[in-house]
Short mmCIF file of C-alpha atoms in Angstrom, two decimals:
data_model
loop_
_atom_site.label_atom_id
_atom_site.label_comp_id
_atom_site.label_asym_id
_atom_site.label_seq_id
_atom_site.Cartn_x
_atom_site.Cartn_y
_atom_site.Cartn_z
CA UNK A 1 1.82 -31.70 -15.68
CA UNK A 2 -1.54 -32.88 -14.34
CA UNK A 3 -1.25 -30.25 -11.62
CA UNK A 4 -0.89 -27.48 -14.21
CA UNK A 5 -3.81 -28.76 -16.24
CA UNK A 6 -5.94 -28.75 -13.09
CA UNK A 7 -5.42 -25.15 -12.08
CA UNK A 8 -4.96 -23.34 -15.40
CA UNK A 9 -8.66 -23.32 -16.33
CA UNK A 10 -9.52 -21.90 -12.91
CA UNK A 11 -7.16 -18.96 -13.28
CA UNK A 12 -8.09 -18.19 -16.89
CA UNK A 13 -5.57 -15.62 -18.09
CA UNK A 14 -3.16 -16.66 -15.33
CA UNK A 15 -2.11 -19.40 -17.79
CA UNK A 16 0.94 -17.34 -18.82
CA UNK A 17 2.03 -17.15 -15.20
CA UNK A 18 1.55 -20.88 -14.82
CA UNK A 19 3.42 -21.69 -18.02
CA UNK A 20 6.47 -19.60 -17.15
CA UNK A 21 6.57 -21.07 -13.67
CA UNK A 22 6.21 -17.82 -11.72
CA UNK A 23 3.40 -18.99 -9.46
CA UNK A 24 5.01 -22.36 -8.81
CA UNK A 25 8.36 -20.77 -8.08
CA UNK A 26 6.71 -18.64 -5.43
CA UNK A 27 4.27 -21.11 -3.85
CA UNK A 28 5.47 -24.44 -5.18
CA UNK A 29 4.00 -27.33 -3.21
CA UNK A 30 4.39 -25.62 0.14
CA UNK A 31 1.70 -25.55 2.82
CA UNK A 32 0.30 -22.01 2.88
CA UNK A 33 -0.95 -20.06 5.88
CA UNK A 34 -2.67 -16.68 5.93
CA UNK A 35 -2.58 -14.52 9.05
CA UNK A 36 -5.58 -12.22 9.28
CA UNK A 37 -8.41 -12.39 6.74
CA UNK A 38 -8.51 -8.67 5.98
CA UNK A 39 -9.01 -6.56 2.86
CA UNK A 40 -5.81 -7.71 1.15
CA UNK A 41 -5.74 -11.32 2.32
CA UNK A 42 -9.31 -12.29 1.41
CA UNK A 43 -8.61 -12.14 -2.35
CA UNK A 44 -5.35 -13.99 -1.73
CA UNK A 45 -7.20 -16.75 0.12
CA UNK A 46 -9.62 -17.08 -2.78
CA UNK A 47 -6.75 -17.38 -5.28
CA UNK A 48 -4.99 -20.09 -3.26
CA UNK A 49 -8.22 -21.97 -2.58
CA UNK A 50 -9.24 -21.94 -6.25
CA UNK A 51 -5.84 -23.36 -7.13
CA UNK A 52 -6.58 -26.31 -4.86
CA UNK A 53 -3.53 -25.64 -2.70
CA UNK A 54 -3.60 -26.53 1.02
CA UNK A 55 -4.34 -23.43 3.11
CA UNK A 56 -4.86 -22.54 6.76
CA UNK A 57 -6.24 -19.14 7.79
CA UNK A 58 -5.43 -17.79 11.26
CA UNK A 59 -7.63 -14.98 12.53
CA UNK A 60 -8.63 -13.74 15.96
CA UNK A 61 -12.31 -14.20 15.01
CA UNK A 62 -14.22 -17.44 14.53
CA UNK A 63 -15.01 -18.29 10.91
CA UNK A 64 -18.73 -17.77 11.63
CA UNK A 65 -17.97 -14.10 12.35
CA UNK A 66 -15.79 -13.50 9.30
CA UNK A 67 -18.63 -13.33 6.81
CA UNK A 68 -20.00 -15.30 3.89
CA UNK A 69 -16.74 -15.29 1.92
CA UNK A 70 -14.90 -16.98 4.77
CA UNK A 71 -17.61 -19.59 5.14
CA UNK A 72 -17.45 -20.31 1.42
CA UNK A 73 -13.69 -20.75 1.71
CA UNK A 74 -14.22 -23.24 4.52
CA UNK A 75 -16.53 -25.23 2.25
CA UNK A 76 -13.72 -25.33 -0.31
CA UNK A 77 -11.49 -27.04 2.24
CA UNK A 78 -9.68 -24.07 3.76
CA UNK A 79 -8.88 -24.70 7.42
CA UNK A 80 -9.64 -21.87 9.87
CA UNK A 81 -7.95 -21.40 13.24
CA UNK A 82 -9.38 -18.82 15.64
CA UNK A 83 -6.09 -17.61 17.10
CA UNK A 84 -4.85 -14.04 16.93
CA UNK A 85 -1.63 -14.69 18.83
CA UNK A 86 0.14 -16.20 15.77
CA UNK A 87 2.49 -18.03 18.14
CA UNK A 88 2.28 -21.51 16.64
CA UNK A 89 1.62 -21.07 12.94
CA UNK A 90 1.70 -24.22 10.85
CA UNK A 91 2.86 -23.47 7.34
CA UNK A 92 5.88 -23.30 5.07
CA UNK A 93 4.77 -20.14 3.26
CA UNK A 94 3.11 -17.60 5.56
CA UNK A 95 1.26 -14.55 4.25
CA UNK A 96 0.86 -11.92 6.96
CA UNK A 97 -1.64 -9.06 6.98
CA UNK A 98 0.13 -5.68 6.85
CA UNK A 99 -0.90 -4.86 10.42
CA UNK A 100 0.78 -7.94 11.89
CA UNK A 101 4.42 -7.41 12.83
CA UNK A 102 6.71 -10.13 11.42
CA UNK A 103 8.33 -10.62 14.83
CA UNK A 104 4.95 -11.54 16.35
CA UNK A 105 4.85 -14.68 14.26
CA UNK A 106 6.19 -17.97 15.61
CA UNK A 107 6.41 -20.75 13.05
CA UNK A 108 8.41 -23.85 12.22
CA UNK A 109 12.04 -23.32 11.25
CA UNK A 110 12.50 -22.62 7.56
CA UNK A 111 9.06 -21.06 7.09
CA UNK A 112 9.03 -18.07 4.74
CA UNK A 113 7.05 -15.01 5.85
CA UNK A 114 5.73 -12.95 2.96
CA UNK A 115 2.60 -11.01 1.95
CA UNK A 116 -0.09 -10.60 -0.66
CA UNK A 117 1.71 -7.51 -1.97
CA UNK A 118 4.99 -9.35 -2.41
CA UNK A 119 3.22 -12.13 -4.29
CA UNK A 120 1.66 -9.51 -6.58
CA UNK A 121 5.02 -7.84 -7.22
CA UNK A 122 6.53 -11.23 -8.00
CA UNK A 123 3.79 -12.24 -10.44
CA UNK A 124 2.72 -9.09 -12.25
CA UNK A 125 3.87 -8.46 -15.80
CA UNK A 126 2.97 -4.76 -15.55
CA UNK A 127 5.41 -1.91 -14.98
CA UNK A 128 5.24 -1.11 -11.27
CA UNK A 129 5.14 2.41 -9.80
CA UNK A 130 5.03 2.59 -6.00
CA UNK A 131 4.75 5.50 -3.60
CA UNK A 132 5.31 5.59 0.14
CA UNK A 133 5.93 8.33 2.70
CA UNK A 134 4.48 9.84 5.85
CA UNK A 135 2.32 12.38 4.01
CA UNK A 136 0.87 12.85 0.56
CA UNK A 137 1.14 9.29 -0.68
CA UNK A 138 -2.59 8.82 -1.37
CA UNK A 139 -2.90 11.98 -3.46
CA UNK A 140 0.44 11.33 -5.19
CA UNK A 141 -0.60 7.75 -5.97
CA UNK A 142 -3.95 8.94 -7.32
CA UNK A 143 -2.25 11.55 -9.52
CA UNK A 144 0.28 9.00 -10.79
CA UNK A 145 -2.58 6.69 -11.74
CA UNK A 146 -4.42 9.50 -13.54
CA UNK A 147 -1.29 10.57 -15.44
CA UNK A 148 -0.54 7.03 -16.61
CA UNK A 149 -4.21 6.42 -17.46
CA UNK A 150 -4.24 9.58 -19.58
CA UNK A 151 -1.09 8.42 -21.37
CA UNK A 152 -2.69 5.04 -22.11
CA UNK A 153 -5.69 6.85 -23.61
CA UNK A 154 -3.40 9.12 -25.64
CA UNK A 155 -1.43 6.25 -27.15
CA UNK A 156 -4.20 3.67 -27.28
CA UNK A 157 -1.92 1.14 -25.59
CA UNK A 158 -2.11 -0.48 -22.17
CA UNK A 159 -4.15 0.03 -19.04
CA UNK A 160 -3.38 1.42 -15.60
CA UNK A 161 -4.33 -0.31 -12.34
CA UNK A 162 -4.21 1.55 -9.02
CA UNK A 163 -4.21 -0.16 -5.63
CA UNK A 164 -2.26 -1.28 -2.59
CA UNK A 165 -2.79 0.65 0.62
CA UNK A 166 -5.18 2.92 -1.25
CA UNK A 167 -7.76 0.22 -0.68
CA UNK A 168 -7.86 -1.99 -3.77
CA UNK A 169 -5.93 -5.30 -3.70
CA UNK A 170 -4.58 -5.92 -7.20
CA UNK A 171 -3.75 -9.61 -6.95
CA UNK A 172 -7.04 -10.72 -8.48
CA UNK A 173 -6.47 -8.33 -11.42
CA UNK A 174 -2.99 -9.69 -12.04
CA UNK A 175 -4.40 -12.08 -14.62
CA UNK A 176 -5.47 -9.11 -16.77
CA UNK A 177 -2.10 -7.35 -16.75
CA UNK A 178 0.40 -7.40 -19.58
CA UNK A 179 3.81 -5.81 -20.10
CA UNK A 180 2.02 -2.83 -21.72
CA UNK A 181 0.16 -2.07 -18.49
CA UNK A 182 1.00 -0.04 -15.39
CA UNK A 183 0.40 -0.98 -11.76
CA UNK A 184 0.43 2.00 -9.39
CA UNK A 185 0.75 1.16 -5.71
CA UNK A 186 0.45 3.09 -2.48
CA UNK A 187 2.58 1.22 0.07
CA UNK A 188 2.59 1.71 3.83
CA UNK A 189 5.46 1.03 6.21
CA UNK A 190 3.46 -1.98 7.43
CA UNK A 191 3.41 -3.46 3.93
CA UNK A 192 7.10 -2.71 3.38
CA UNK A 193 8.35 -4.44 6.54
CA UNK A 194 10.50 -7.33 5.35
CA UNK A 195 9.56 -7.03 1.68
CA UNK A 196 12.16 -8.36 -0.76
CA UNK A 197 10.66 -8.08 -4.25
CA UNK A 198 10.39 -4.37 -4.99
CA UNK A 199 8.80 -2.12 -7.66
CA UNK A 200 10.64 -0.64 -10.64
CA UNK A 201 9.77 3.02 -10.09
CA UNK A 202 9.53 4.22 -6.48
CA UNK A 203 8.92 7.48 -4.64
CA UNK A 204 9.23 8.47 -0.98
CA UNK A 205 7.24 11.68 -0.43
CA UNK A 206 8.72 12.51 3.00
CA UNK A 207 9.41 10.84 6.34
CA UNK A 208 8.28 12.27 9.68
CA UNK A 209 7.39 10.57 12.99
CA UNK A 210 4.40 8.28 12.45
CA UNK A 211 3.05 4.89 13.56
CA UNK A 212 5.37 4.80 16.56
CA UNK A 213 2.72 2.81 18.41
CA UNK A 214 3.49 -0.04 15.96
CA UNK A 215 7.13 0.42 15.02
CA UNK A 216 9.74 -0.16 17.71
CA UNK A 217 11.30 3.24 17.08
CA UNK A 218 11.88 5.86 14.40
CA UNK A 219 14.85 3.95 12.99
CA UNK A 220 12.68 0.93 12.26
CA UNK A 221 10.04 3.16 10.64
CA UNK A 222 12.66 4.74 8.36
CA UNK A 223 14.12 1.33 7.47
CA UNK A 224 10.65 0.09 6.52
CA UNK A 225 10.21 3.02 4.16
CA UNK A 226 13.63 2.36 2.62
CA UNK A 227 12.61 -1.24 1.88
CA UNK A 228 10.71 0.11 -1.13
CA UNK A 229 14.13 0.38 -2.83
CA UNK A 230 15.55 -2.92 -4.10
CA UNK A 231 18.00 -4.35 -6.59
CA UNK A 232 15.39 -4.24 -9.36
CA UNK A 233 14.46 -0.60 -8.67
CA UNK A 234 15.24 1.56 -11.72
CA UNK A 235 14.13 4.99 -10.45
CA UNK A 236 14.11 6.56 -6.99
CA UNK A 237 12.15 9.78 -6.38
CA UNK A 238 12.58 11.57 -3.06
CA UNK A 239 11.88 14.92 -1.44
CA UNK A 240 14.92 17.23 -1.28
CA UNK A 241 13.17 19.38 1.35
CA UNK A 242 12.98 16.54 3.87
CA UNK A 243 16.27 15.77 5.60
CA UNK A 244 15.46 12.09 5.99
CA UNK A 245 14.52 11.45 2.35
CA UNK A 246 17.42 13.59 1.14
CA UNK A 247 19.79 11.38 3.13
CA UNK A 248 18.15 8.28 1.66
CA UNK A 249 18.83 9.64 -1.84
CA UNK A 250 22.47 10.35 -0.91
CA UNK A 251 22.80 6.79 0.36
CA UNK A 252 21.82 5.40 -3.04
CA UNK A 253 23.41 8.08 -5.25
CA UNK A 254 26.46 5.96 -6.07
CA UNK A 255 24.36 3.17 -7.57
CA UNK A 256 25.11 3.83 -11.24
CA UNK A 257 22.11 2.06 -12.75
CA UNK A 258 19.64 3.79 -10.43
CA UNK A 259 18.04 6.98 -11.74
CA UNK A 260 17.52 9.49 -8.93
CA UNK A 261 15.01 12.34 -9.22
CA UNK A 262 14.74 14.84 -6.38
CA UNK A 263 11.87 17.32 -6.13
CA UNK A 264 11.80 20.52 -4.10
CA UNK A 265 9.38 23.37 -3.47
CA UNK A 266 12.07 25.40 -1.68
CA UNK A 267 15.09 25.07 -3.97
CA UNK A 268 15.07 26.29 -7.55
CA UNK A 269 17.91 24.71 -9.51
CA UNK A 270 19.57 21.37 -10.16
CA UNK A 271 22.81 22.56 -8.55
CA UNK A 272 21.09 23.73 -5.38
CA UNK A 273 19.12 20.51 -4.99
CA UNK A 274 22.03 18.13 -5.66
CA UNK A 275 24.63 20.03 -3.65
CA UNK A 276 26.81 17.58 -1.71
CA UNK A 277 25.80 14.54 -3.78
CA UNK A 278 28.07 11.98 -5.34
CA UNK A 279 27.97 12.47 -9.11
CA UNK A 280 25.27 10.42 -10.80
CA UNK A 281 24.77 10.61 -14.57
CA UNK A 282 21.14 9.58 -14.09
CA UNK A 283 20.23 12.42 -11.72
CA UNK A 284 17.40 14.87 -12.35
CA UNK A 285 15.70 17.58 -10.32
CA UNK A 286 12.12 18.82 -10.37
CA UNK A 287 11.42 22.25 -8.90
CA UNK A 288 9.39 25.44 -9.30
CA UNK A 289 11.02 28.27 -11.21
CA UNK A 290 9.16 31.39 -12.33
CA UNK A 291 5.81 29.85 -11.39
CA UNK A 292 6.44 26.74 -13.47
CA UNK A 293 7.29 23.18 -12.47
CA UNK A 294 10.49 22.33 -14.35
CA UNK A 295 12.68 19.28 -14.78
CA UNK A 296 16.44 19.64 -15.08
CA UNK A 297 19.56 17.56 -15.43
CA UNK A 298 23.09 18.94 -15.17
CA UNK A 299 22.91 20.53 -18.61
CA UNK A 300 19.39 21.71 -19.40
CA UNK A 301 16.04 22.71 -17.91
CA UNK A 302 12.59 21.96 -19.35
CA UNK A 303 9.31 23.55 -18.19
CA UNK A 304 6.54 20.99 -17.60
CA UNK A 305 3.53 22.67 -15.97
CA UNK A 306 2.47 26.10 -14.75
CA UNK A 307 1.60 26.01 -11.05
CA UNK A 308 -1.51 28.09 -11.78
CA UNK A 309 -2.96 25.13 -13.72
CA UNK A 310 -3.17 23.09 -10.49
CA UNK A 311 -6.73 23.52 -9.24
CA UNK A 312 -6.45 21.91 -5.80
CA UNK A 313 -5.23 24.34 -3.12
CA UNK A 314 -2.09 24.23 -0.99
CA UNK A 315 1.66 23.98 -1.38
CA UNK A 316 1.44 20.32 -0.41
CA UNK A 317 -0.57 19.67 -3.57
CA UNK A 318 2.16 21.26 -5.69
CA UNK A 319 4.52 18.77 -4.03
CA UNK A 320 2.08 15.93 -4.72
CA UNK A 321 2.08 16.89 -8.41
CA UNK A 322 5.88 17.03 -8.43
CA UNK A 323 6.03 13.53 -6.94
CA UNK A 324 3.68 12.14 -9.59
CA UNK A 325 5.47 13.99 -12.39
CA UNK A 326 8.87 12.77 -11.19
CA UNK A 327 7.90 9.11 -10.98
CA UNK A 328 6.26 9.18 -14.44
CA UNK A 329 8.71 11.50 -16.21
CA UNK A 330 9.91 10.08 -19.52
CA UNK A 331 7.24 7.37 -19.56
CA UNK A 332 4.49 9.80 -20.65
CA UNK A 333 4.11 12.75 -22.98
CA UNK A 334 4.38 15.97 -20.95
CA UNK A 335 1.03 17.17 -22.33
CA UNK A 336 -0.79 14.77 -20.01
CA UNK A 337 0.41 16.73 -16.96
CA UNK A 338 -1.62 19.74 -18.07
CA UNK A 339 -4.67 17.60 -18.82
CA UNK A 340 -4.61 15.99 -15.36
CA UNK A 341 -3.91 19.28 -13.54
CA UNK A 342 -6.94 20.91 -15.14
CA UNK A 343 -9.30 18.05 -14.29
CA UNK A 344 -8.07 16.92 -10.86
CA UNK A 345 -10.27 18.18 -8.01
CA UNK A 346 -8.65 16.25 -5.16
CA UNK A 347 -9.18 12.95 -3.37
CA UNK A 348 -12.05 12.10 -1.07
CA UNK A 349 -11.44 12.91 2.61
CA UNK A 350 -8.65 15.40 1.78
CA UNK A 351 -9.78 19.04 2.12
CA UNK A 352 -13.11 17.91 0.70
CA UNK A 353 -15.83 20.57 0.80
CA UNK A 354 -18.89 18.83 2.24
CA UNK A 355 -21.36 21.71 2.24
CA UNK A 356 -21.95 25.35 3.10
CA UNK A 357 -24.62 26.14 5.68
CA UNK A 358 -25.50 29.54 7.15
CA UNK A 359 -22.33 31.01 5.68
CA UNK A 360 -20.09 28.30 7.19
CA UNK A 361 -18.05 25.96 4.96
CA UNK A 362 -17.49 22.41 6.25
CA UNK A 363 -14.34 20.59 5.08
CA UNK A 364 -13.59 16.89 5.51
CA UNK A 365 -9.88 16.12 5.72
CA UNK A 366 -10.21 12.89 7.70
CA UNK A 367 -7.21 11.43 5.87
CA UNK A 368 -4.98 13.82 7.87
CA UNK A 369 -3.77 11.26 10.39
CA UNK A 370 -0.54 13.00 11.40
CA UNK A 371 0.46 16.48 12.62
CA UNK A 372 2.30 17.26 9.38
CA UNK A 373 -0.83 16.55 7.34
CA UNK A 374 -2.92 18.85 9.50
CA UNK A 375 -0.25 21.54 9.26
CA UNK A 376 -0.40 21.23 5.47
CA UNK A 377 -4.20 21.49 5.51
CA UNK A 378 -4.02 24.65 7.63
CA UNK A 379 -1.40 26.10 5.30
CA UNK A 380 -3.75 25.52 2.37
CA UNK A 381 -6.39 27.57 4.23
CA UNK A 382 -4.22 30.57 5.06
CA UNK A 383 -6.32 33.67 5.60
CA UNK A 384 -9.43 31.71 6.60
CA UNK A 385 -11.16 31.88 9.99
CA UNK A 386 -11.20 28.27 11.18
CA UNK A 387 -12.85 25.99 13.71
CA UNK A 388 -10.58 22.93 13.81
CA UNK A 389 -11.67 19.42 14.84
CA UNK A 390 -8.68 17.41 16.10
CA UNK A 391 -7.86 14.20 17.92
CA UNK A 392 -8.19 10.44 17.68
CA UNK A 393 -6.11 7.31 18.16
CA UNK A 394 -2.67 7.77 19.75
CA UNK A 395 0.19 6.64 17.48
CA UNK A 396 2.78 7.82 20.04
CA UNK A 397 4.01 10.70 17.89
CA UNK A 398 4.91 14.24 19.05
CA UNK A 399 2.30 17.01 18.82
CA UNK A 400 4.43 20.06 19.63
CA UNK A 401 4.88 20.90 15.90
CA UNK A 402 1.10 20.80 15.45
CA UNK A 403 0.58 23.26 18.30
CA UNK A 404 2.93 25.67 16.57
CA UNK A 405 1.09 25.28 13.24
CA UNK A 406 -2.30 25.90 14.88
CA UNK A 407 -1.26 28.99 16.82
CA UNK A 408 0.92 30.50 14.09
CA UNK A 409 -1.80 30.06 11.46
CA UNK A 410 -3.49 33.10 12.92
CA UNK A 411 -6.98 32.17 11.80
CA UNK A 412 -7.81 29.24 14.06
CA UNK A 413 -10.09 30.57 16.80
CA UNK A 414 -11.51 27.28 18.15
CA UNK A 415 -10.12 23.76 18.45
CA UNK A 416 -12.71 21.07 19.14
CA UNK A 417 -10.79 18.13 20.60
CA UNK A 418 -11.69 14.46 20.93
CA UNK A 419 -10.16 11.02 21.27
CA UNK A 420 -7.04 9.81 23.05
CA UNK A 421 -4.86 12.51 21.49
CA UNK A 422 -7.29 15.35 22.15
CA UNK A 423 -5.80 16.14 25.55
CA UNK A 424 -2.25 15.74 24.24
CA UNK A 425 -2.90 18.26 21.47
CA UNK A 426 -4.59 20.64 23.89
CA UNK A 427 -1.69 20.40 26.33
CA UNK A 428 0.83 21.20 23.59
CA UNK A 429 -1.21 24.23 22.50
CA UNK A 430 -1.29 25.44 26.11
CA UNK A 431 2.50 25.02 26.37
CA UNK A 432 3.07 26.91 23.14
CA UNK A 433 0.78 29.75 24.20
CA UNK A 434 2.59 30.04 27.51
CA UNK A 435 5.98 29.98 25.79
CA UNK A 436 5.19 32.53 23.07
CA UNK A 437 2.30 34.57 24.44
CA UNK A 438 0.45 33.91 21.17
CA UNK A 439 -2.92 32.28 20.56
CA UNK A 440 -4.55 33.44 23.78
CA UNK A 441 -7.83 33.91 21.90
CA UNK A 442 -8.02 30.26 20.79
CA UNK A 443 -10.80 28.33 22.52
CA UNK A 444 -9.96 24.73 23.43
CA UNK A 445 -12.84 22.33 24.07
CA UNK A 446 -12.58 18.66 25.05
CA UNK A 447 -15.46 16.45 23.89
CA UNK A 448 -16.56 13.01 25.02
CA UNK A 449 -16.83 11.61 21.50
CA UNK A 450 -16.49 12.45 17.84
CA UNK A 451 -20.11 13.51 17.26
CA UNK A 452 -19.92 15.87 20.23
CA UNK A 453 -16.77 17.39 18.75
CA UNK A 454 -18.51 18.00 15.43
CA UNK A 455 -21.57 19.48 17.17
CA UNK A 456 -19.40 21.81 19.25
CA UNK A 457 -17.60 22.94 16.10
CA UNK A 458 -20.92 23.84 14.51
CA UNK A 459 -21.98 25.82 17.58
CA UNK A 460 -18.67 27.68 17.58
CA UNK A 461 -18.68 28.67 13.90
CA UNK A 462 -19.86 32.05 12.64
CA UNK A 463 -20.68 33.30 9.16
CA UNK A 464 -17.53 33.26 7.03
CA UNK A 465 -15.84 30.53 9.06
CA UNK A 466 -14.58 27.17 7.86
CA UNK A 467 -15.09 24.09 10.02
CA UNK A 468 -12.17 21.79 9.25
CA UNK A 469 -12.00 18.13 10.27
CA UNK A 470 -8.26 17.47 10.25
CA UNK A 471 -7.65 15.06 13.14
CA UNK A 472 -3.82 14.83 13.07
CA UNK A 473 -4.43 11.34 14.46
CA UNK A 474 -5.44 7.88 13.31
CA UNK A 475 -9.06 6.80 13.59
CA UNK A 476 -8.78 3.37 15.21
CA UNK A 477 -10.07 4.46 18.62
CA UNK A 478 -13.59 4.88 17.25
CA UNK A 479 -13.64 3.91 13.56
CA UNK A 480 -12.51 1.18 11.19
CA UNK A 481 -10.37 3.64 9.24
CA UNK A 482 -10.09 7.29 8.22
CA UNK A 483 -12.64 6.78 5.43
CA UNK A 484 -15.33 5.67 7.88
CA UNK A 485 -14.52 8.66 10.10
CA UNK A 486 -14.86 10.96 7.11
CA UNK A 487 -18.17 9.41 6.10
CA UNK A 488 -19.55 9.87 9.62
CA UNK A 489 -18.46 13.50 9.54
CA UNK A 490 -20.12 14.09 6.17
CA UNK A 491 -23.32 12.36 7.25
CA UNK A 492 -23.44 14.40 10.46
CA UNK A 493 -22.80 17.69 8.67
CA UNK A 494 -25.38 16.98 5.96
CA UNK A 495 -27.95 16.29 8.68
CA UNK A 496 -27.53 19.78 10.21
#
């Protein structure tokens, strides 16, 4: 009892969690270790340190180089070990950073490997909505958050918190959350590796080759995505137009208590979408019919939103709306879909218009870190004359489909290439041109660095053109993340 009295005042509104034993069930009296003091684990370290629990932080950097927060933690008694190998971790409860593979960690027998996200999912009282996938998860997560926020405003009850891989750790806000609230999470395959406690409402936007520099193979990547589905999952939303996610839905279709909602931009009825499925009384389909996004079960169809109300361009954004509508359907009044569609102008770094100069429009889509995302961006700019900036960190994924999308677009006249994947992309374009005889007019230019690639794009653009940064690659060869890459692009363009 003395232990509870000691930490309850520190956590404030965490008192409910202390009283019902949730925190103690998870951490108990075990020695904690944190691997990597990154964006998600720094708040976790603060929570554990404030609770007075023993903690060791392992990081490849010395504590003196980890910033003021780390040094303050050290003063509180947190032990720091400058070791990025993670081969001899001392701890009974080990919290790994998302970027650290579980099989890299060597610890004493019986140690539990978990994460900040799993702790949050275990502790939160809020309803949890989580979205993963190879493409579209950031926009879909943002839209889901906006829809639920609008519903909270409409009813005057509850609040909505958005975080996870989208950049905001929610653990420190857990104390504010009640059963009336919503927690909306973007989850990456890194975060989902080995996770056991899962969200209530989940969506998988699509699955295509990605992060194969980190995952052992495509099978492991798919399995990581599937980990979002657990015994406590009440609703599964997947994409009927993606073979992989369609198969995932079929795998879980026989689970009677699991509601399955499939969305499609290519099929236009419940029967067409659920063809070949085991019968599930909780099944619904979301699709476009007569220019309207509709929801349907086996017996009836209800229109939800006219596609013309969606202000952001591109078929992929219609799919993003369908994802958000599917995961929130029945938990909100359908009027909020129209309100959000009319006000939503997109997310930063996704087809973001930076400026127009000398008749040239500059678009920042730095978030496009895979070929399928760049293909979607090009599709949204059909009919435009484009100078494309591509290339970056190599995730060991195939670029042949991107070459096809670039050449077949018909409006791309210059590709300014950079980074480790620049040559790979260029080589695939050359192969496709040789194979099809198309795209002979496309200029390919290899640049020493990112700034050179942007400068070359400017020099190559003429009045009426669009310069599009859509790298089809991760940013880690030259930047901290895609957001930093996008900011550098915007700063460079605004300086022209």
